[in-house]
Amino acid sequence: MTTSAVLLLLAGVQAGPDRIDLDPAQMTLDAGETVTVTATVRSADGAVLADAPVRWIAMNPEIAVVDQSGQVTAVSPGEARIAARSGNVMSFAAVVVRALPVVSLAAELPEATMLAGTSAPVRVVAAGRDGERVADPVLTFSSSDEAVVGVDAAGRVYARGAGEARVTVSAGSASAVVTLAVREGDLGPVEVVPAEVRARTGDVIRFEARASVALHPEWSVSGGGAQIEAEGTEGVFVAERPGTYRITAVYGEGRAAVASASVTPRIEEAELVKVGRGAAAEHHSGDTWVFEGANGRDYAYVGTFMYDWMKVWDVTDPAAPVLTDSVQLDARRINDVKIHGSNRIGILTREGASDRQNGIVVLDLADPAHPTIISEYKRTVPGGVHNVWVEGDLVYAVHNGTSDIHIIDISDPAAPDEVGRWGMPESDHKSLHDVIVQDGYAYLSYWDDGAVTLDVGAGTHGGTPTEPAFVSRYKYPVGNTHTAWRAGRYLFVGDEIFPDDWDADAPIEARGYIHVLDMTDMDNPVEVARYEVPEAGAHNIWVEGDRLYVGYYQAGLRVVDISGELRGDLYRQGREIAILKTTDAESTVPNWGMTWGAQIHKGHIFTSDLNSGLWVVKLVEGQRIIS
């Protein structure tokens, strides 16, 4: 090698990224505020590499997010890091998100009169300028008479002596006052019930401190493998790890009662067994719907992504699906497929039409192996329909153009017509992604605006199937509310988080998890649990009995035990009972699975994979093998 060649080679090595300078490297923001960070990539000799590609990554997206231009957006109070990567070099910027300013406070005590020697928490609701609740506000507490009522920094009051005192809670210029009367008396013996309990990881145990009067204790549990939360007068306990735990109820100053819980591993073994395949390696697959046709045979209709065909599979023999036909549309995406309750009408969604007139397509399923098009409906939904739900003769359609639910009557399949509509009030991020109707309620997945519940005939809030009435909304900082499914008292809500630079023809590192909302009070949903598989992303879900089925993208098809009451982290509790990775060497992205969802039909689980097509699976109880 010549000297000049060696010098050129060394120059090439030196020209690679060696460090990244970020400006600013530290920032303090309010929630909702944005700052653009500039990344300057330099070589080892300090030279600026102007053309070096930079990828931005949010390390703590629940606190701050970043797009691929370097614009950082504060989400919720806390501390976060933003990373810039070029080649194998990374640099980090620190982000502090200030707590939202509090403009109003509301406070209350569970009892207006308490017995000396007992204690209770002050319940405080803080609101910001927009009326939204402020999470984790910085509060201070004081008592007008410490001899009668004491109060600590966490807002727990202690009844000390007979009389009356005022407790003031403050945050900035906002304040609220509660008054407490204290009486003398004999509390008598105090015990925690149950005193001893045996449980499995994931089992929820409710403890209560009993005495001659109602107690509102502060609950704690020994060790780091379990949690206990106060709910009313009870302590709600659940463990993630086996062991023996000591539960303590502090009901007054220096006064406590204890109980114990012996927790064993949660062992429910099962295996997901692959039964059959409807492989598709030449295009990406979309949603799947399985049904029994008018001819008595079973069919799976599979949509496509970045492709213009809906595939028809005869799955009467689940082990050997047979492709019988395809329906071609002017589209770049047929995301969703749904079937009318009669099994004689089908609905396809359409996006990316060449003339920008998308809407829905109505199919005649008289011959389900060879469906034909009856009609199309575009008039009020030309901007593309991403998902639908069919309830009776009504189609609830998610319209990309308006981000509203458009209600389309298909009682005459040849002449569909819009008969109702509902949309969120305007917001900065209005984007509707999915809808499902169950027991008279519609559950709308509104991305950054959260999960919205509507009365569409339940009779609780005056709604009808064509004139929905708002019931409630639940949103969380990161957003990306993608899908929902109601089962019993719980609403399972899934996120979908893709990197900004994702490519359907390359491995996608998806993120997101399942939020579990308690809907006992329909007007006030409460998040009580979560199911989060590390380093992967949730997609569509299905619930059958006490099993939750999740298409968890690159983490495969997952089955979770959701029996009993749910609290805490279901994944860490060992409630997951079976896994199947839908990876295939012959696919659009070889050996990279992206499991779409799940549907149970006649004892089999049907799912599609974005990269490899249709999968037919069976859950075999009593054994567990990770495929």
XYZ file of C-alpha atoms in Angstrom:
627
model
C 0.000 0.000 0.000
C 1.398 3.414 -0.964
C 1.955 6.223 1.527
C -0.814 8.306 -0.065
C -3.227 5.384 0.208
C -2.380 4.968 3.896
C -2.950 8.700 4.483
C -6.304 8.531 2.677
C -7.319 5.511 4.770
C -6.370 7.271 8.008
C -8.248 10.376 6.912
C -11.317 8.251 6.294
C -11.090 6.762 9.787
C -10.622 10.160 11.382
C -13.579 11.539 9.447
C -16.059 9.264 11.259
C -18.183 10.590 14.172
C -16.192 10.889 17.381
C -18.438 13.102 19.511
C -21.739 14.987 19.343
C -22.129 18.443 20.856
C -25.698 19.259 21.910
C -27.009 22.782 22.343
C -28.637 23.161 24.775
C -27.349 20.175 26.750
C -29.554 21.006 29.731
C -33.009 22.539 29.798
C -35.858 23.188 32.219
C -39.337 23.268 30.682
C -42.983 23.420 31.590
C -45.272 20.623 30.414
C -46.219 21.287 26.779
C -43.254 23.594 26.155
C -40.898 22.809 23.250
C -37.199 23.466 22.596
C -35.161 22.504 19.539
C -31.806 20.939 20.371
C -29.008 21.301 17.810
C -26.630 18.362 17.337
C -23.158 19.081 15.935
C -21.319 15.902 14.942
C -17.531 16.146 15.045
C -14.639 13.905 14.033
C -11.714 13.086 16.314
C -9.857 16.204 15.144
C -12.856 18.418 15.962
C -13.979 18.933 12.376
C -17.747 19.339 11.863
C -19.348 16.470 9.925
C -22.233 18.412 8.398
C -23.714 15.441 6.508
C -23.533 12.913 9.343
C -26.993 11.446 9.996
C -28.390 11.939 13.514
C -31.100 9.856 15.124
C -32.937 11.263 18.133
C -34.204 9.013 20.944
C -36.361 9.829 23.986
C -35.008 7.814 26.908
C -37.979 8.691 29.160
C -40.915 9.370 26.792
C -43.400 9.623 29.660
C -41.572 12.814 30.711
C -40.185 14.274 27.456
C -40.310 13.261 23.790
C -38.239 14.283 20.779
C -38.853 14.165 17.020
C -36.265 13.562 14.332
C -35.643 17.305 13.902
C -34.427 17.521 17.503
C -37.528 19.282 18.824
C -38.042 18.300 22.463
C -41.533 18.460 23.962
C -42.065 18.336 27.725
C -44.834 15.885 28.656
C -45.086 15.574 32.444
C -43.105 16.628 35.537
C -39.843 14.809 36.189
C -36.305 14.385 34.878
C -35.493 12.841 31.498
C -32.697 12.375 28.996
C -32.753 12.914 25.249
C -30.163 11.025 23.166
C -28.629 11.925 19.806
C -26.919 9.101 17.944
C -24.640 9.176 14.908
C -22.917 5.967 13.933
C -21.825 4.340 17.191
C -21.546 7.646 19.061
C -24.219 8.936 21.438
C -24.649 12.130 23.409
C -27.276 13.072 25.959
C -29.195 16.209 26.929
C -30.828 16.529 30.343
C -34.437 17.704 30.546
C -36.163 18.819 33.734
C -39.923 19.262 33.394
C -41.315 21.536 36.072
C -44.469 20.650 37.947
C -47.475 22.392 36.453
C -48.513 25.537 38.330
C -51.511 24.965 40.583
C -54.288 27.568 40.427
C -56.942 25.834 42.527
C -57.134 23.238 45.289
C -59.951 21.147 46.721
C -59.444 19.232 49.967
C -61.508 16.892 52.115
C -61.193 14.443 55.017
C -62.894 11.027 55.107
C -64.461 11.917 58.509
C -65.642 15.263 59.900
C -65.150 13.965 63.464
C -62.383 11.633 64.598
C -61.497 9.826 67.799
C -58.358 11.015 69.585
C -55.480 8.671 68.788
C -56.521 7.969 65.188
C -55.352 9.448 61.884
C -56.554 9.955 58.304
C -55.287 11.370 55.001
C -56.283 14.755 53.589
C -57.506 14.102 50.064
C -56.421 16.878 47.731
C -57.232 17.610 44.084
C -55.057 20.231 42.396
C -55.998 21.843 39.074
C -54.048 23.973 36.609
C -55.078 26.910 34.455
C -56.867 24.672 31.961
C -58.870 22.945 34.680
C -56.979 19.675 34.169
C -55.831 17.817 37.256
C -52.183 18.424 38.227
C -50.375 15.199 39.081
C -47.964 15.136 42.041
C -48.280 18.815 43.040
C -45.913 20.224 45.691
C -48.141 20.792 48.722
C -47.657 22.189 52.211
C -49.919 21.509 55.198
C -50.491 23.313 58.493
C -52.824 23.050 61.489
C -54.458 25.915 63.386
C -54.045 24.013 66.677
C -51.357 21.319 66.900
C -52.623 20.217 70.321
C -55.940 19.212 68.762
C -54.896 18.145 65.242
C -51.393 17.473 63.947
C -50.548 17.164 60.267
C -47.391 15.853 58.616
C -45.697 16.826 55.343
C -47.529 14.093 53.440
C -50.935 15.418 54.465
C -51.889 12.873 57.125
C -53.777 14.377 60.067
C -53.521 13.046 63.625
C -56.365 13.515 66.100
C -54.618 14.448 69.389
C -57.096 16.011 71.811
C -60.724 17.063 72.108
C -61.627 20.220 70.226
C -61.713 21.593 66.708
C -58.941 22.709 64.342
C -58.498 23.841 60.768
C -56.020 22.191 58.401
C -54.773 24.352 55.533
C -53.246 22.929 52.378
C -51.319 25.247 50.045
C -49.621 25.170 46.655
C -48.211 28.482 45.491
C -50.991 31.067 45.805
C -53.749 28.424 45.928
C -55.066 27.065 49.216
C -57.920 25.074 50.719
C -59.100 24.541 54.310
C -60.744 21.561 56.020
C -62.096 21.536 59.578
C -61.796 18.535 61.882
C -63.512 17.921 65.232
C -61.775 15.567 67.691
C -63.508 13.696 70.510
C -62.144 11.601 73.330
C -63.117 7.951 73.664
C -61.929 4.353 73.902
C -60.766 2.933 70.566
C -60.565 -0.598 71.942
C -58.514 -3.369 70.321
C -57.358 -2.954 66.706
C -56.667 -5.870 64.384
C -55.871 -6.299 60.708
C -58.138 -8.760 58.904
C -57.166 -11.204 57.572
C -54.316 -11.642 60.070
C -52.597 -14.304 57.955
C -53.195 -15.146 54.319
C -51.756 -17.415 51.628
C -51.782 -16.210 48.026
C -50.074 -16.458 44.645
C -48.189 -13.697 42.918
C -50.755 -11.482 41.219
C -53.566 -12.331 43.657
C -55.149 -9.191 45.112
C -55.797 -9.307 48.873
C -57.818 -6.616 50.633
C -56.826 -5.954 54.241
C -58.859 -3.939 56.740
C -57.946 -2.490 60.147
C -60.926 -3.077 62.430
C -61.767 -1.259 65.652
C -64.763 0.286 67.398
C -64.765 3.121 64.816
C -63.870 3.337 61.134
C -60.102 3.629 60.620
C -58.230 5.146 57.684
C -54.730 3.769 58.207
C -51.517 4.339 56.316
C -50.534 0.998 54.808
C -47.048 -0.373 54.171
C -45.493 -3.714 53.251
C -42.028 -5.069 53.989
C -39.684 -5.927 51.126
C -39.576 -4.772 47.510
C -41.525 -7.565 45.851
C -45.039 -6.396 46.721
C -47.156 -3.274 46.946
C -50.101 -2.119 49.015
C -52.319 0.872 48.298
C -54.982 2.538 50.401
C -58.472 2.428 48.925
C -61.098 3.811 51.245
C -60.538 2.046 54.557
C -58.829 -0.962 52.933
C -55.252 -1.782 52.032
C -55.088 -3.436 48.603
C -52.102 -5.831 48.474
C -50.512 -7.638 45.517
C -47.089 -9.294 45.153
C -44.816 -9.628 42.124
C -42.382 -12.015 43.804
C -42.953 -14.978 46.138
C -42.059 -14.585 49.812
C -43.476 -13.786 53.219
C -44.592 -10.182 53.663
C -45.438 -8.140 56.755
C -48.362 -5.764 56.252
C -48.562 -2.796 58.622
C -51.498 -0.475 59.223
C -50.478 2.741 61.017
C -53.750 4.127 62.364
C -52.436 6.816 64.766
C -49.275 8.441 66.056
C -47.081 5.541 67.166
C -49.981 3.100 66.812
C -49.970 0.197 64.356
C -51.447 -3.232 63.719
C -49.879 -5.947 61.558
C -50.735 -8.963 59.413
C -48.759 -11.314 57.174
C -49.042 -12.740 53.662
C -47.271 -15.875 52.432
C -46.982 -15.685 48.643
C -46.090 -18.540 46.297
C -45.297 -18.379 42.559
C -48.226 -18.126 40.178
C -47.910 -21.229 38.021
C -50.431 -21.648 35.216
C -48.657 -23.517 32.470
C -49.804 -23.559 28.879
C -48.350 -23.747 25.377
C -49.309 -21.958 22.196
C -49.023 -24.504 19.414
C -48.863 -23.525 15.753
C -51.603 -25.387 13.887
C -51.574 -23.888 10.401
C -50.302 -21.037 8.219
C -51.591 -18.872 5.442
C -48.158 -17.582 4.533
C -47.740 -14.267 2.702
C -44.185 -13.188 1.919
C -44.867 -10.941 -1.075
C -46.753 -8.205 0.823
C -47.493 -6.926 4.330
C -50.648 -8.214 6.013
C -53.234 -6.218 7.965
C -56.140 -7.081 10.232
C -57.917 -10.450 10.253
C -61.538 -11.453 10.825
C -62.682 -15.084 11.061
C -66.282 -16.279 10.678
C -68.481 -19.167 9.629
C -69.863 -18.499 6.179
C -73.383 -19.043 4.910
C -72.183 -22.340 3.408
C -71.117 -23.666 6.837
C -67.383 -23.394 6.160
C -64.962 -21.149 8.076
C -63.110 -18.233 6.500
C -60.396 -15.772 7.510
C -60.368 -12.482 5.628
C -57.005 -10.705 5.852
C -56.366 -7.087 4.924
C -53.093 -5.823 3.505
C -50.694 -2.959 4.176
C -49.115 -1.058 1.276
C -51.036 -3.374 -1.032
C -54.455 -3.387 -2.716
C -55.867 -6.881 -2.096
C -57.979 -8.433 0.664
C -57.123 -12.135 0.926
C -59.756 -14.864 1.398
C -58.642 -18.007 3.268
C -60.774 -21.109 3.800
C -59.785 -22.218 7.318
C -62.342 -24.995 7.798
C -59.292 -27.203 8.314
C -57.235 -24.924 10.589
C -54.116 -26.945 9.860
C -54.318 -26.290 6.125
C -55.703 -22.846 5.183
C -56.530 -22.570 1.471
C -56.413 -19.268 -0.409
C -59.675 -19.204 -2.382
C -59.807 -15.660 -3.718
C -58.800 -12.020 -3.322
C -60.716 -8.756 -3.559
C -58.824 -5.912 -5.219
C -59.493 -2.264 -4.394
C -58.068 1.058 -5.472
C -56.114 1.458 -2.218
C -52.698 1.475 -0.637
C -54.009 -0.051 2.567
C -56.910 -2.305 3.532
C -56.339 -2.055 7.248
C -59.531 -3.481 8.708
C -62.020 -6.227 7.905
C -65.295 -6.727 9.784
C -68.267 -9.038 9.221
C -71.974 -8.274 9.823
C -73.711 -10.408 12.453
C -75.618 -12.270 9.705
C -72.262 -13.382 8.206
C -73.637 -12.358 4.798
C -72.196 -8.830 4.602
C -68.566 -7.753 4.965
C -66.945 -4.349 5.406
C -63.485 -3.358 4.179
C -61.731 -0.111 5.061
C -59.764 1.741 2.430
C -56.862 4.203 2.605
C -54.617 5.663 -0.068
C -57.002 5.535 -3.048
C -55.528 7.053 -6.212
C -58.385 9.590 -6.458
C -58.312 10.289 -2.684
C -61.880 8.986 -2.404
C -61.561 6.185 0.136
C -64.394 5.297 2.501
C -65.664 1.762 3.079
C -66.487 -1.100 0.728
C -69.512 -3.365 1.319
C -69.149 -7.027 0.324
C -71.727 -9.663 -0.562
C -70.803 -12.922 1.221
C -73.441 -15.183 -0.338
C -70.455 -17.167 -1.601
C -67.933 -16.435 1.175
C -65.085 -18.117 -0.688
C -65.553 -15.577 -3.490
C -66.969 -12.326 -2.059
C -68.148 -9.640 -4.431
C -68.530 -5.880 -4.039
C -72.092 -4.637 -3.487
C -71.356 -0.949 -2.966
C -68.928 1.679 -1.759
C -69.551 4.551 0.618
C -67.274 7.594 0.234
C -69.432 10.699 0.452
C -68.706 11.793 4.036
C -65.567 9.694 4.614
C -63.325 10.339 1.606
C -60.175 10.955 3.660
C -59.580 7.301 4.454
C -61.111 4.916 6.993
C -58.656 3.165 9.297
C -60.920 0.965 11.444
C -64.604 0.096 11.762
C -66.953 -1.754 14.071
C -70.221 -3.315 12.890
C -73.086 -3.257 15.378
C -76.371 -4.490 13.952
C -76.933 -2.606 10.685
C -74.657 0.255 11.730
C -71.011 0.696 10.820
C -69.005 2.873 13.207
C -66.237 4.169 10.958
C -63.001 5.895 12.017
C -62.467 8.668 9.463
C -58.900 9.933 9.085
C -60.078 13.203 7.557
C -62.261 14.421 10.443
C -61.040 12.185 13.296
C -64.734 11.645 14.028
C -66.805 8.498 14.329
C -69.127 8.384 11.322
C -72.151 6.128 11.790
C -73.214 4.531 8.505
C -76.468 2.619 8.015
C -76.038 -0.508 5.857
C -79.543 -1.936 6.301
C -79.714 -1.503 2.527
C -76.207 -2.737 1.601
C -76.546 -1.319 -1.904
C -77.183 2.200 -0.608
C -75.219 2.916 2.625
C -75.840 6.307 4.193
C -74.458 8.270 7.124
C -77.006 8.610 9.930
C -74.885 9.983 12.786
C -71.528 11.371 13.792
C -69.571 12.178 16.942
C -66.209 13.893 17.370
C -63.974 15.203 20.118
C -63.912 18.950 20.603
C -60.965 20.419 18.730
C -57.580 19.748 20.286
C -53.963 20.159 19.241
C -53.547 16.428 18.715
C -56.999 15.216 17.631
C -56.519 11.826 15.979
C -58.971 8.927 16.166
C -57.528 5.473 15.595
C -60.000 2.751 16.605
C -63.515 1.973 17.868
C -65.276 -0.969 19.462
C -68.914 -1.190 20.599
C -69.826 -3.428 23.538
C -73.011 -3.574 25.615
C -74.270 -0.199 24.463
C -70.997 1.673 24.904
C -68.550 2.744 22.211
C -64.889 2.878 23.228
C -62.877 5.253 21.042
C -59.074 5.209 20.968
C -58.219 8.866 20.443
C -54.404 8.695 20.369
C -53.032 11.668 22.374
C -56.519 12.460 23.691
C -56.854 9.036 25.346
C -59.691 6.526 25.616
C -63.175 8.021 25.202
C -66.365 6.220 26.247
C -69.705 7.030 24.597
C -73.221 5.888 25.426
C -74.622 4.481 22.161
C -77.663 2.783 23.624
C -76.618 1.669 27.104
C -79.227 4.053 28.520
C -77.001 5.605 31.187
C -76.235 9.000 29.648
C -79.026 9.543 27.134
C -77.181 8.249 24.083
C -78.615 6.250 21.202
C -76.894 4.169 18.489
C -77.031 7.124 16.080
C -76.736 9.976 18.590
C -73.885 9.091 20.948
C -73.559 10.811 24.326
C -70.238 11.469 26.035
C -69.572 9.403 29.170
C -65.905 9.835 30.098
C -62.338 10.186 28.896
C -59.100 8.797 30.286
C -55.742 9.964 28.967
C -52.139 9.541 30.062
C -48.974 11.556 29.363
C -47.380 9.677 26.460
C -50.615 9.138 24.552
C -50.703 6.900 21.465
C -53.968 5.323 22.636
C -54.374 2.745 19.890
C -57.031 0.188 20.837
C -59.421 -0.829 23.634
C -61.445 -3.850 24.748
C -63.991 -4.044 27.571
C -64.187 -7.214 29.681
C -66.173 -7.218 32.906
C -65.249 -4.240 35.068
C -62.057 -3.570 33.126
C -61.207 -1.700 29.951
C -57.928 -2.892 28.427
C -56.334 0.007 26.541
C -53.297 -0.502 24.322
C -50.609 1.963 23.250
C -48.777 1.892 19.934
C -45.415 3.667 19.841
C -43.211 3.469 16.740
C -39.869 5.224 16.250
C -40.210 8.299 14.029
C -37.991 6.748 11.348
C -39.714 3.344 11.144
C -39.712 1.493 7.855
C -42.248 -1.272 7.137
C -39.607 -3.150 5.132
C -37.117 -3.240 8.008
C -37.244 -4.415 11.635
C -39.438 -2.068 13.710
C -38.627 -1.605 17.399
C -42.166 -0.935 18.594
C -43.054 0.036 22.149
C -46.237 0.513 24.183
C -48.192 -1.495 26.725
C -51.677 -2.377 27.970
C -53.273 -0.039 30.525
C -55.969 -1.688 32.675
C -58.765 0.723 33.621
C -61.365 -0.031 36.272
C -64.696 1.122 34.807
C -66.837 0.472 37.887
C -67.624 4.179 37.842
C -68.137 4.785 34.123
C -67.790 8.535 34.618
C -64.407 8.218 36.327
C -62.157 5.465 34.947
C -59.189 4.582 37.184
C -55.968 2.937 35.968
C -55.261 0.036 38.339
C -52.864 -2.262 36.478
C -50.642 -2.647 33.438
C -49.267 -5.389 31.214
C -45.924 -4.415 29.719
C -43.514 -6.729 27.942
C -40.029 -5.157 28.106
C -38.482 -3.895 24.864
C -41.557 -4.541 22.706
C -44.840 -2.934 21.659
C -48.490 -3.867 22.068
C -50.955 -3.918 19.187
C -54.466 -5.426 19.008
C -56.135 -7.386 21.816
C -58.930 -9.873 22.401
C -60.447 -11.184 25.619
C -62.126 -14.561 25.973
C -63.128 -15.750 29.439
C -60.313 -14.994 31.874
C -57.639 -14.875 29.148
C -56.240 -11.732 27.520
C -54.731 -12.327 24.063
C -52.321 -9.663 22.804
C -50.554 -9.283 19.488
C -47.370 -7.813 20.952
C -45.620 -7.006 17.676
C -41.974 -8.204 17.849
C -42.667 -10.026 21.161
C -45.204 -12.326 19.498
C -48.640 -13.577 20.530
C -49.035 -13.461 24.321
C -51.706 -14.974 26.569
C -52.306 -13.475 30.016
C -54.351 -14.730 32.965
C -56.759 -11.932 33.949
C -58.816 -13.891 36.470
C -59.900 -12.201 39.682
C -59.087 -8.625 40.623
C -56.248 -6.906 38.770
C -53.668 -4.567 40.309
C -50.062 -3.641 39.599
C -47.723 -5.056 36.951
C -49.310 -8.193 35.445
C -46.124 -9.142 33.577
C -43.956 -9.068 36.693
C -46.594 -10.968 38.644
C -46.222 -13.988 36.351
C -49.750 -13.766 34.936
C -48.432 -14.392 31.423
C -49.039 -18.068 30.658
C -48.052 -18.669 27.002
C -46.001 -17.103 24.195
C -45.581 -17.767 20.468
C -43.193 -15.756 18.284
C -44.631 -15.352 14.760
C -41.249 -15.228 13.050
C -40.609 -16.744 9.632
C -37.579 -16.765 7.355
C -39.906 -16.447 4.350
C -41.489 -13.050 4.995
C -41.274 -9.415 3.944
C -38.754 -8.866 6.762
C -37.084 -12.251 7.294
C -37.048 -13.529 10.881
C -38.651 -10.381 12.283
C -42.167 -10.989 13.572
C -44.776 -8.250 14.011
C -47.807 -10.023 15.492
C -50.953 -8.045 14.692
C -53.572 -9.286 17.161
C -55.788 -12.273 17.944
C -59.312 -13.591 17.414
C -60.735 -16.734 18.974
C -62.885 -18.873 16.659
C -64.063 -22.421 17.409
C -61.244 -23.120 19.845
C -58.421 -21.763 17.691
C -56.586 -18.444 17.807
C -56.243 -16.620 14.498
C -53.754 -13.833 14.021
C -51.922 -12.124 11.220
C -48.323 -11.004 11.217
C -47.451 -7.756 9.438
C -44.555 -9.499 7.711
C -45.588 -13.131 7.278
C -49.381 -13.449 6.898
C -51.953 -15.645 8.635
C -51.210 -17.850 11.649
C -53.556 -20.400 13.235
C -52.665 -21.309 16.827
C -54.130 -23.369 19.662
C -53.728 -22.818 23.393
C -52.933 -26.108 25.134
C -53.366 -25.799 28.885
C -51.067 -27.604 31.305
C -47.692 -27.045 29.638
C -45.479 -24.067 28.812
C -42.917 -23.817 26.063
C -41.668 -20.508 24.641
C -41.479 -20.821 20.864
